DNA sequence: AAAGGTCCCAACCGCTCGATT
DNA sequence: AAATCGAGCGGTTGGGACCTT
């Protein structure tokens, strides 16, 4: 598309920044802001291209940059977010105040990646590598990450839909009361994540790739062959006869609205529908399966002996966000 | 002490996307 | 609708710092 170079590179300086250049850039931005990076170097009197100035500012000179080694909590956050988002460093950085995407990327490539390899995990998929016993789907890592998000989101929407069937046993408790209604708030917690930077990042990315949901390890996901979101759009999950090799494809025409109408339905794998007359016991069973499966998908749960679940809860709590808090408490003994 | 190898990170490059013309 | 621009993102690299022999 005839893209012009970002700047006229003739006569512009490259390489490491000098303290003098740093000072000029900082002083200029302090007094003028950084409205246009392209014109900034000329206005500030720097022989650098705008791109270089932006990079220097965002990665090094910004006053809110947090320097120094990564903490253990930050490391775990990066690993978890990388498990969900893949190499989307900017999205990961948005969850780590004061850290830049470049810094996180470097830290990942020089430390965390090696650590995962040493643990016998594929740094891209966070699964056991080819020598291990866990073989996931043939989908690309980014697709799997999206699939995890999408799977959990679908379940959250399905749960909301399902909840709308159940008569409130305690009419005095308002539906907006989150603390006294864990089931309801569980869905809300997910939707809050969904509406956060991470969710936004996922939504933007997912526009570019067809959605493939790999849910072979998920009994409830296999069972959930279709659901309706709040706008009445049906999301189809075609059952597969060989789920280990062929991840089920989902044509998701979803909206971001939660399900709420009384005629929304969640259909079971046997072809039967969960209707409003379903027993509470069945609902409870579905609830348990659904929540555990969702968590495992979301966290790439590595299995017994891991403390990652507990960590993740801590991370989310730090951000005033918790995914299915009651379940996390129950499952933290894994 | 010196040479060679490895690690680490700041900076660059090329691409994509959204906005504008 | 097409071309262009500006910004941002992720992959890659150059070179200094550090380690090993």
PDB file of C-alpha atoms in Angstrom, chain A residues 14-273:
ATOM      1  CA  UNK A  14      20.544   5.774  15.629  1.00  0.00           C
ATOM      2  CA  UNK A  15      21.824   3.625  18.426  1.00  0.00           C
ATOM      3  CA  UNK A  16      21.938   4.194  22.153  1.00  0.00           C
ATOM      4  CA  UNK A  17      20.541   7.384  23.579  1.00  0.00           C
ATOM      5  CA  UNK A  18      22.831   9.784  25.372  1.00  0.00           C
ATOM      6  CA  UNK A  19      21.865  11.362  28.708  1.00  0.00           C
ATOM      7  CA  UNK A  20      21.649  14.706  26.918  1.00  0.00           C
ATOM      8  CA  UNK A  21      19.132  13.354  24.442  1.00  0.00           C
ATOM      9  CA  UNK A  22      17.150  11.812  27.263  1.00  0.00           C
ATOM     10  CA  UNK A  23      17.047  15.128  29.047  1.00  0.00           C
ATOM     11  CA  UNK A  24      15.894  16.989  25.953  1.00  0.00           C
ATOM     12  CA  UNK A  25      13.137  14.473  25.348  1.00  0.00           C
ATOM     13  CA  UNK A  26      11.963  14.465  28.953  1.00  0.00           C
ATOM     14  CA  UNK A  27      11.963  18.230  29.190  1.00  0.00           C
ATOM     15  CA  UNK A  28      10.076  18.588  25.961  1.00  0.00           C
ATOM     16  CA  UNK A  29       7.406  16.081  26.918  1.00  0.00           C
ATOM     17  CA  UNK A  30       7.091  17.579  30.380  1.00  0.00           C
ATOM     18  CA  UNK A  31       6.286  20.967  28.957  1.00  0.00           C
ATOM     19  CA  UNK A  32       4.501  20.027  25.732  1.00  0.00           C
ATOM     20  CA  UNK A  33       3.241  16.509  26.076  1.00  0.00           C
ATOM     21  CA  UNK A  34       3.580  14.017  23.291  1.00  0.00           C
ATOM     22  CA  UNK A  35       0.750  14.661  20.897  1.00  0.00           C
ATOM     23  CA  UNK A  36       2.533  13.785  17.678  1.00  0.00           C
ATOM     24  CA  UNK A  37       5.593  11.583  17.787  1.00  0.00           C
ATOM     25  CA  UNK A  38       6.334  12.307  14.169  1.00  0.00           C
ATOM     26  CA  UNK A  39       6.812  15.995  14.670  1.00  0.00           C
ATOM     27  CA  UNK A  40       8.181  15.749  18.192  1.00  0.00           C
ATOM     28  CA  UNK A  41      11.886  15.256  17.367  1.00  0.00           C
ATOM     29  CA  UNK A  42      11.977  18.307  15.132  1.00  0.00           C
ATOM     30  CA  UNK A  43      10.142  20.441  17.659  1.00  0.00           C
ATOM     31  CA  UNK A  44      12.302  19.195  20.511  1.00  0.00           C
ATOM     32  CA  UNK A  45      15.507  19.579  18.538  1.00  0.00           C
ATOM     33  CA  UNK A  46      16.416  15.916  18.488  1.00  0.00           C
ATOM     34  CA  UNK A  47      18.095  14.169  15.585  1.00  0.00           C
ATOM     35  CA  UNK A  48      15.972  11.063  16.077  1.00  0.00           C
ATOM     36  CA  UNK A  49      12.938   9.674  14.326  1.00  0.00           C
ATOM     37  CA  UNK A  50       9.611   9.906  16.098  1.00  0.00           C
ATOM     38  CA  UNK A  51       9.419   6.193  16.466  1.00  0.00           C
ATOM     39  CA  UNK A  52      12.713   6.101  18.280  1.00  0.00           C
ATOM     40  CA  UNK A  53      11.553   8.894  20.595  1.00  0.00           C
ATOM     41  CA  UNK A  54       8.332   7.104  21.378  1.00  0.00           C
ATOM     42  CA  UNK A  55      10.181   3.899  22.145  1.00  0.00           C
ATOM     43  CA  UNK A  56      12.699   5.644  24.346  1.00  0.00           C
ATOM     44  CA  UNK A  57       9.937   7.393  26.251  1.00  0.00           C
ATOM     45  CA  UNK A  58       7.616   4.448  26.691  1.00  0.00           C
ATOM     46  CA  UNK A  59      10.326   1.924  27.498  1.00  0.00           C
ATOM     47  CA  UNK A  60      12.743   3.961  29.542  1.00  0.00           C
ATOM     48  CA  UNK A  61      11.994   7.595  30.329  1.00  0.00           C
ATOM     49  CA  UNK A  62       8.355   7.466  31.354  1.00  0.00           C
ATOM     50  CA  UNK A  63       8.105   8.571  34.985  1.00  0.00           C
ATOM     51  CA  UNK A  64       5.919   5.644  35.991  1.00  0.00           C
ATOM     52  CA  UNK A  65       8.378   3.050  34.755  1.00  0.00           C
ATOM     53  CA  UNK A  66       9.158   0.507  37.400  1.00  0.00           C
ATOM     54  CA  UNK A  67      12.800  -0.501  37.279  1.00  0.00           C
ATOM     55  CA  UNK A  68      14.549  -3.371  38.927  1.00  0.00           C
ATOM     56  CA  UNK A  69      14.143  -7.120  38.920  1.00  0.00           C
ATOM     57  CA  UNK A  70      10.793  -8.773  38.503  1.00  0.00           C
ATOM     58  CA  UNK A  71       9.179 -10.034  41.667  1.00  0.00           C
ATOM     59  CA  UNK A  72       7.996 -13.601  42.037  1.00  0.00           C
ATOM     60  CA  UNK A  73       4.422 -12.389  41.833  1.00  0.00           C
ATOM     61  CA  UNK A  74       5.155 -10.543  38.621  1.00  0.00           C
ATOM     62  CA  UNK A  75       6.815 -13.626  37.185  1.00  0.00           C
ATOM     63  CA  UNK A  76       3.792 -15.737  37.956  1.00  0.00           C
ATOM     64  CA  UNK A  77       1.486 -13.124  36.524  1.00  0.00           C
ATOM     65  CA  UNK A  78       3.468 -13.067  33.306  1.00  0.00           C
ATOM     66  CA  UNK A  79       3.418 -16.840  33.029  1.00  0.00           C
ATOM     67  CA  UNK A  80      -0.303 -17.015  33.638  1.00  0.00           C
ATOM     68  CA  UNK A  81      -1.125 -14.191  31.264  1.00  0.00           C
ATOM     69  CA  UNK A  82       1.176 -15.621  28.638  1.00  0.00           C
ATOM     70  CA  UNK A  83      -0.690 -18.891  29.012  1.00  0.00           C
ATOM     71  CA  UNK A  84      -3.907 -17.090  28.207  1.00  0.00           C
ATOM     72  CA  UNK A  85      -2.751 -14.465  25.735  1.00  0.00           C
ATOM     73  CA  UNK A  86       0.367 -15.838  24.095  1.00  0.00           C
ATOM     74  CA  UNK A  87       3.037 -13.403  22.899  1.00  0.00           C
ATOM     75  CA  UNK A  88       0.825 -10.371  23.235  1.00  0.00           C
ATOM     76  CA  UNK A  89       3.249  -8.437  25.325  1.00  0.00           C
ATOM     77  CA  UNK A  90       1.382  -5.176  25.323  1.00  0.00           C
ATOM     78  CA  UNK A  91      -1.706  -6.850  26.727  1.00  0.00           C
ATOM     79  CA  UNK A  92       0.381  -8.584  29.360  1.00  0.00           C
ATOM     80  CA  UNK A  93       2.165  -5.337  30.217  1.00  0.00           C
ATOM     81  CA  UNK A  94      -1.161  -3.621  30.739  1.00  0.00           C
ATOM     82  CA  UNK A  95      -1.714  -5.898  33.728  1.00  0.00           C
ATOM     83  CA  UNK A  96       1.681  -5.114  35.242  1.00  0.00           C
ATOM     84  CA  UNK A  97       1.817  -1.445  36.197  1.00  0.00           C
ATOM     85  CA  UNK A  98       5.156   0.153  35.488  1.00  0.00           C
ATOM     86  CA  UNK A  99       6.417  -2.643  33.299  1.00  0.00           C
ATOM     87  CA  UNK A 100       6.789  -2.256  29.562  1.00  0.00           C
ATOM     88  CA  UNK A 101       5.989  -4.743  26.861  1.00  0.00           C
ATOM     89  CA  UNK A 102       9.615  -4.704  25.780  1.00  0.00           C
ATOM     90  CA  UNK A 103      10.819  -5.445  29.275  1.00  0.00           C
ATOM     91  CA  UNK A 104       8.369  -8.286  29.714  1.00  0.00           C
ATOM     92  CA  UNK A 105       9.212  -9.678  26.308  1.00  0.00           C
ATOM     93  CA  UNK A 106      12.913  -9.650  27.125  1.00  0.00           C
ATOM     94  CA  UNK A 107      12.321 -11.173  30.515  1.00  0.00           C
ATOM     95  CA  UNK A 108      10.219 -13.895  28.997  1.00  0.00           C
ATOM     96  CA  UNK A 109      12.743 -14.734  26.309  1.00  0.00           C
ATOM     97  CA  UNK A 110      15.733 -14.710  28.615  1.00  0.00           C
ATOM     98  CA  UNK A 111      14.317 -16.229  31.793  1.00  0.00           C
ATOM     99  CA  UNK A 112      10.796 -17.551  31.896  1.00  0.00           C
ATOM    100  CA  UNK A 113      10.881 -19.362  28.582  1.00  0.00           C
ATOM    101  CA  UNK A 114      13.951 -21.277  29.637  1.00  0.00           C
ATOM    102  CA  UNK A 115      12.389 -22.050  32.960  1.00  0.00           C
ATOM    103  CA  UNK A 116       9.351 -23.579  31.320  1.00  0.00           C
ATOM    104  CA  UNK A 117      11.546 -25.573  28.987  1.00  0.00           C
ATOM    105  CA  UNK A 118      13.496 -26.868  31.961  1.00  0.00           C
ATOM    106  CA  UNK A 119      10.221 -27.928  33.525  1.00  0.00           C
ATOM    107  CA  UNK A 120       9.419 -29.890  30.391  1.00  0.00           C
ATOM    108  CA  UNK A 121       6.737 -27.483  29.266  1.00  0.00           C
ATOM    109  CA  UNK A 122       6.294 -26.019  25.841  1.00  0.00           C
ATOM    110  CA  UNK A 123       6.749 -22.263  26.356  1.00  0.00           C
ATOM    111  CA  UNK A 124       4.204 -21.506  23.665  1.00  0.00           C
ATOM    112  CA  UNK A 125       1.420 -23.789  24.772  1.00  0.00           C
ATOM    113  CA  UNK A 126       2.368 -24.191  28.445  1.00  0.00           C
ATOM    114  CA  UNK A 127       1.642 -27.869  27.984  1.00  0.00           C
ATOM    115  CA  UNK A 128       4.005 -30.742  28.390  1.00  0.00           C
ATOM    116  CA  UNK A 129       6.185 -30.835  25.313  1.00  0.00           C
ATOM    117  CA  UNK A 130       6.353 -33.623  22.746  1.00  0.00           C
ATOM    118  CA  UNK A 131       8.252 -35.853  25.134  1.00  0.00           C
ATOM    119  CA  UNK A 132       5.477 -35.463  27.636  1.00  0.00           C
ATOM    120  CA  UNK A 133       2.201 -37.261  27.656  1.00  0.00           C
ATOM    121  CA  UNK A 134      -0.127 -34.361  27.091  1.00  0.00           C
ATOM    122  CA  UNK A 135      -0.894 -33.744  23.468  1.00  0.00           C
ATOM    123  CA  UNK A 136      -3.331 -30.959  22.936  1.00  0.00           C
ATOM    124  CA  UNK A 137      -4.967 -30.005  19.723  1.00  0.00           C
ATOM    125  CA  UNK A 138      -3.438 -29.244  16.376  1.00  0.00           C
ATOM    126  CA  UNK A 139      -4.570 -25.675  16.646  1.00  0.00           C
ATOM    127  CA  UNK A 140      -2.011 -22.896  16.816  1.00  0.00           C
ATOM    128  CA  UNK A 141      -1.055 -21.614  20.266  1.00  0.00           C
ATOM    129  CA  UNK A 142      -2.817 -18.329  19.748  1.00  0.00           C
ATOM    130  CA  UNK A 143      -5.904 -20.159  18.645  1.00  0.00           C
ATOM    131  CA  UNK A 144      -5.783 -22.325  21.720  1.00  0.00           C
ATOM    132  CA  UNK A 145      -5.510 -19.272  23.919  1.00  0.00           C
ATOM    133  CA  UNK A 146      -8.495 -17.779  22.218  1.00  0.00           C
ATOM    134  CA  UNK A 147     -10.293 -21.039  22.509  1.00  0.00           C
ATOM    135  CA  UNK A 148      -9.749 -21.055  26.224  1.00  0.00           C
ATOM    136  CA  UNK A 149     -11.135 -17.593  26.569  1.00  0.00           C
ATOM    137  CA  UNK A 150     -14.020 -18.306  24.318  1.00  0.00           C
ATOM    138  CA  UNK A 151     -14.830 -21.526  26.096  1.00  0.00           C
ATOM    139  CA  UNK A 152     -14.943 -19.869  29.480  1.00  0.00           C
ATOM    140  CA  UNK A 153     -16.909 -16.968  28.124  1.00  0.00           C
ATOM    141  CA  UNK A 154     -19.468 -19.241  26.554  1.00  0.00           C
ATOM    142  CA  UNK A 155     -19.852 -21.060  29.793  1.00  0.00           C
ATOM    143  CA  UNK A 156     -20.269 -17.849  31.705  1.00  0.00           C
ATOM    144  CA  UNK A 157     -22.952 -16.754  29.299  1.00  0.00           C
ATOM    145  CA  UNK A 158     -24.571 -20.132  29.434  1.00  0.00           C
ATOM    146  CA  UNK A 159     -24.522 -19.970  33.195  1.00  0.00           C
ATOM    147  CA  UNK A 160     -26.154 -16.579  33.178  1.00  0.00           C
ATOM    148  CA  UNK A 161     -28.736 -17.943  30.837  1.00  0.00           C
ATOM    149  CA  UNK A 162     -29.232 -20.946  33.040  1.00  0.00           C
ATOM    150  CA  UNK A 163     -29.519 -18.833  36.150  1.00  0.00           C
ATOM    151  CA  UNK A 164     -32.304 -16.910  34.568  1.00  0.00           C
ATOM    152  CA  UNK A 165     -34.387 -20.103  34.616  1.00  0.00           C
ATOM    153  CA  UNK A 166     -34.013 -20.749  38.273  1.00  0.00           C
ATOM    154  CA  UNK A 167     -36.574 -19.064  40.437  1.00  0.00           C
ATOM    155  CA  UNK A 168     -34.916 -17.040  43.127  1.00  0.00           C
ATOM    156  CA  UNK A 169     -35.301 -19.085  46.329  1.00  0.00           C
ATOM    157  CA  UNK A 170     -34.791 -15.963  48.341  1.00  0.00           C
ATOM    158  CA  UNK A 171     -36.798 -13.147  46.844  1.00  0.00           C
ATOM    159  CA  UNK A 172     -35.490 -10.730  49.412  1.00  0.00           C
ATOM    160  CA  UNK A 173     -31.935 -10.988  48.095  1.00  0.00           C
ATOM    161  CA  UNK A 174     -31.464  -8.666  45.192  1.00  0.00           C
ATOM    162  CA  UNK A 175     -29.852  -9.932  42.006  1.00  0.00           C
ATOM    163  CA  UNK A 176     -27.392  -7.089  42.237  1.00  0.00           C
ATOM    164  CA  UNK A 177     -26.084  -8.378  45.523  1.00  0.00           C
ATOM    165  CA  UNK A 178     -22.790  -9.902  44.471  1.00  0.00           C
ATOM    166  CA  UNK A 179     -21.351 -10.880  47.797  1.00  0.00           C
ATOM    167  CA  UNK A 180     -24.323 -12.898  48.924  1.00  0.00           C
ATOM    168  CA  UNK A 181     -24.782 -14.668  45.621  1.00  0.00           C
ATOM    169  CA  UNK A 182     -21.635 -16.451  44.596  1.00  0.00           C
ATOM    170  CA  UNK A 183     -23.082 -18.248  41.581  1.00  0.00           C
ATOM    171  CA  UNK A 184     -24.339 -15.057  40.101  1.00  0.00           C
ATOM    172  CA  UNK A 185     -21.178 -13.175  40.874  1.00  0.00           C
ATOM    173  CA  UNK A 186     -19.036 -15.903  39.367  1.00  0.00           C
ATOM    174  CA  UNK A 187     -20.430 -15.026  36.001  1.00  0.00           C
ATOM    175  CA  UNK A 188     -20.000 -11.382  36.730  1.00  0.00           C
ATOM    176  CA  UNK A 189     -16.378 -11.924  37.645  1.00  0.00           C
ATOM    177  CA  UNK A 190     -15.698 -13.564  34.339  1.00  0.00           C
ATOM    178  CA  UNK A 191     -17.493 -10.844  32.460  1.00  0.00           C
ATOM    179  CA  UNK A 192     -15.429  -8.273  34.285  1.00  0.00           C
ATOM    180  CA  UNK A 193     -12.293  -9.973  33.047  1.00  0.00           C
ATOM    181  CA  UNK A 194     -13.874 -10.163  29.650  1.00  0.00           C
ATOM    182  CA  UNK A 195     -14.434  -6.438  29.703  1.00  0.00           C
ATOM    183  CA  UNK A 196     -10.913  -5.704  30.927  1.00  0.00           C
ATOM    184  CA  UNK A 197      -7.863  -5.005  28.772  1.00  0.00           C
ATOM    185  CA  UNK A 198      -7.251  -8.720  28.461  1.00  0.00           C
ATOM    186  CA  UNK A 199     -10.706  -9.358  27.160  1.00  0.00           C
ATOM    187  CA  UNK A 200     -10.486  -6.407  24.850  1.00  0.00           C
ATOM    188  CA  UNK A 201      -7.197  -7.680  23.522  1.00  0.00           C
ATOM    189  CA  UNK A 202      -8.724 -11.061  22.923  1.00  0.00           C
ATOM    190  CA  UNK A 203     -11.767  -9.650  21.176  1.00  0.00           C
ATOM    191  CA  UNK A 204      -9.648  -7.578  18.829  1.00  0.00           C
ATOM    192  CA  UNK A 205      -7.418 -10.483  18.029  1.00  0.00           C
ATOM    193  CA  UNK A 206     -10.226 -12.929  17.571  1.00  0.00           C
ATOM    194  CA  UNK A 207     -11.627 -10.859  14.718  1.00  0.00           C
ATOM    195  CA  UNK A 208      -8.631 -11.914  12.679  1.00  0.00           C
ATOM    196  CA  UNK A 209      -8.810 -15.656  13.192  1.00  0.00           C
ATOM    197  CA  UNK A 210     -11.671 -18.097  12.881  1.00  0.00           C
ATOM    198  CA  UNK A 211     -12.545 -19.420  16.284  1.00  0.00           C
ATOM    199  CA  UNK A 212     -11.652 -22.973  17.088  1.00  0.00           C
ATOM    200  CA  UNK A 213     -12.506 -24.271  20.497  1.00  0.00           C
ATOM    201  CA  UNK A 214     -10.522 -27.256  21.691  1.00  0.00           C
ATOM    202  CA  UNK A 215     -12.499 -28.734  24.501  1.00  0.00           C
ATOM    203  CA  UNK A 216     -11.580 -32.361  24.402  1.00  0.00           C
ATOM    204  CA  UNK A 217     -10.596 -32.322  28.010  1.00  0.00           C
ATOM    205  CA  UNK A 218     -13.832 -30.764  28.987  1.00  0.00           C
ATOM    206  CA  UNK A 219     -16.800 -33.009  29.565  1.00  0.00           C
ATOM    207  CA  UNK A 220     -19.124 -30.115  29.927  1.00  0.00           C
ATOM    208  CA  UNK A 221     -17.789 -28.417  26.850  1.00  0.00           C
ATOM    209  CA  UNK A 222     -18.303 -31.533  24.851  1.00  0.00           C
ATOM    210  CA  UNK A 223     -21.772 -31.710  26.159  1.00  0.00           C
ATOM    211  CA  UNK A 224     -22.551 -28.119  25.409  1.00  0.00           C
ATOM    212  CA  UNK A 225     -23.385 -28.250  21.769  1.00  0.00           C
ATOM    213  CA  UNK A 226     -25.134 -24.956  21.514  1.00  0.00           C
ATOM    214  CA  UNK A 227     -26.004 -21.956  23.535  1.00  0.00           C
ATOM    215  CA  UNK A 228     -27.650 -18.641  23.080  1.00  0.00           C
ATOM    216  CA  UNK A 229     -26.217 -15.363  24.103  1.00  0.00           C
ATOM    217  CA  UNK A 230     -28.141 -12.366  25.273  1.00  0.00           C
ATOM    218  CA  UNK A 231     -28.898 -11.084  21.826  1.00  0.00           C
ATOM    219  CA  UNK A 232     -30.405 -14.402  20.898  1.00  0.00           C
ATOM    220  CA  UNK A 233     -27.546 -15.475  18.672  1.00  0.00           C
ATOM    221  CA  UNK A 234     -27.031 -19.224  18.750  1.00  0.00           C
ATOM    222  CA  UNK A 235     -23.451 -20.400  19.093  1.00  0.00           C
ATOM    223  CA  UNK A 236     -23.001 -23.841  17.631  1.00  0.00           C
ATOM    224  CA  UNK A 237     -20.449 -26.356  18.911  1.00  0.00           C
ATOM    225  CA  UNK A 238     -20.434 -29.275  16.523  1.00  0.00           C
ATOM    226  CA  UNK A 239     -19.738 -32.559  18.302  1.00  0.00           C
ATOM    227  CA  UNK A 240     -16.699 -34.388  17.059  1.00  0.00           C
ATOM    228  CA  UNK A 241     -16.191 -38.104  16.925  1.00  0.00           C
ATOM    229  CA  UNK A 242     -12.466 -37.813  17.405  1.00  0.00           C
ATOM    230  CA  UNK A 243     -11.925 -34.985  19.750  1.00  0.00           C
ATOM    231  CA  UNK A 244      -8.299 -35.734  20.407  1.00  0.00           C
ATOM    232  CA  UNK A 245      -7.285 -34.962  16.849  1.00  0.00           C
ATOM    233  CA  UNK A 246     -10.005 -32.704  15.687  1.00  0.00           C
ATOM    234  CA  UNK A 247     -10.854 -29.808  17.891  1.00  0.00           C
ATOM    235  CA  UNK A 248     -14.439 -28.837  17.673  1.00  0.00           C
ATOM    236  CA  UNK A 249     -15.094 -25.794  15.624  1.00  0.00           C
ATOM    237  CA  UNK A 250     -17.302 -23.083  16.875  1.00  0.00           C
ATOM    238  CA  UNK A 251     -18.784 -20.513  14.666  1.00  0.00           C
ATOM    239  CA  UNK A 252     -19.171 -17.774  17.146  1.00  0.00           C
ATOM    240  CA  UNK A 253     -21.404 -14.917  16.215  1.00  0.00           C
ATOM    241  CA  UNK A 254     -21.558 -13.836  19.772  1.00  0.00           C
ATOM    242  CA  UNK A 255     -22.314 -10.489  21.146  1.00  0.00           C
ATOM    243  CA  UNK A 256     -20.854  -9.084  24.322  1.00  0.00           C
ATOM    244  CA  UNK A 257     -24.218  -8.963  26.048  1.00  0.00           C
ATOM    245  CA  UNK A 258     -24.981 -11.480  28.690  1.00  0.00           C
ATOM    246  CA  UNK A 259     -27.866 -13.857  28.308  1.00  0.00           C
ATOM    247  CA  UNK A 260     -30.948 -12.793  30.091  1.00  0.00           C
ATOM    248  CA  UNK A 261     -34.094 -13.752  28.265  1.00  0.00           C
ATOM    249  CA  UNK A 262     -36.345 -16.472  29.616  1.00  0.00           C
ATOM    250  CA  UNK A 263     -36.238 -18.523  26.441  1.00  0.00           C
ATOM    251  CA  UNK A 264     -32.511 -18.969  26.262  1.00  0.00           C
ATOM    252  CA  UNK A 265     -31.436 -22.593  26.353  1.00  0.00           C
ATOM    253  CA  UNK A 266     -28.356 -24.663  26.982  1.00  0.00           C
ATOM    254  CA  UNK A 267     -28.490 -27.968  25.218  1.00  0.00           C
ATOM    255  CA  UNK A 268     -26.836 -31.103  26.490  1.00  0.00           C
ATOM    256  CA  UNK A 269     -24.583 -33.433  24.509  1.00  0.00           C
ATOM    257  CA  UNK A 270     -27.248 -36.093  24.191  1.00  0.00           C
ATOM    258  CA  UNK A 271     -29.341 -33.741  22.181  1.00  0.00           C
ATOM    259  CA  UNK A 272     -31.777 -33.018  24.947  1.00  0.00           C
ATOM    260  CA  UNK A 273     -32.435 -29.536  26.119  1.00  0.00           C
TER     261      UNK A 273
END
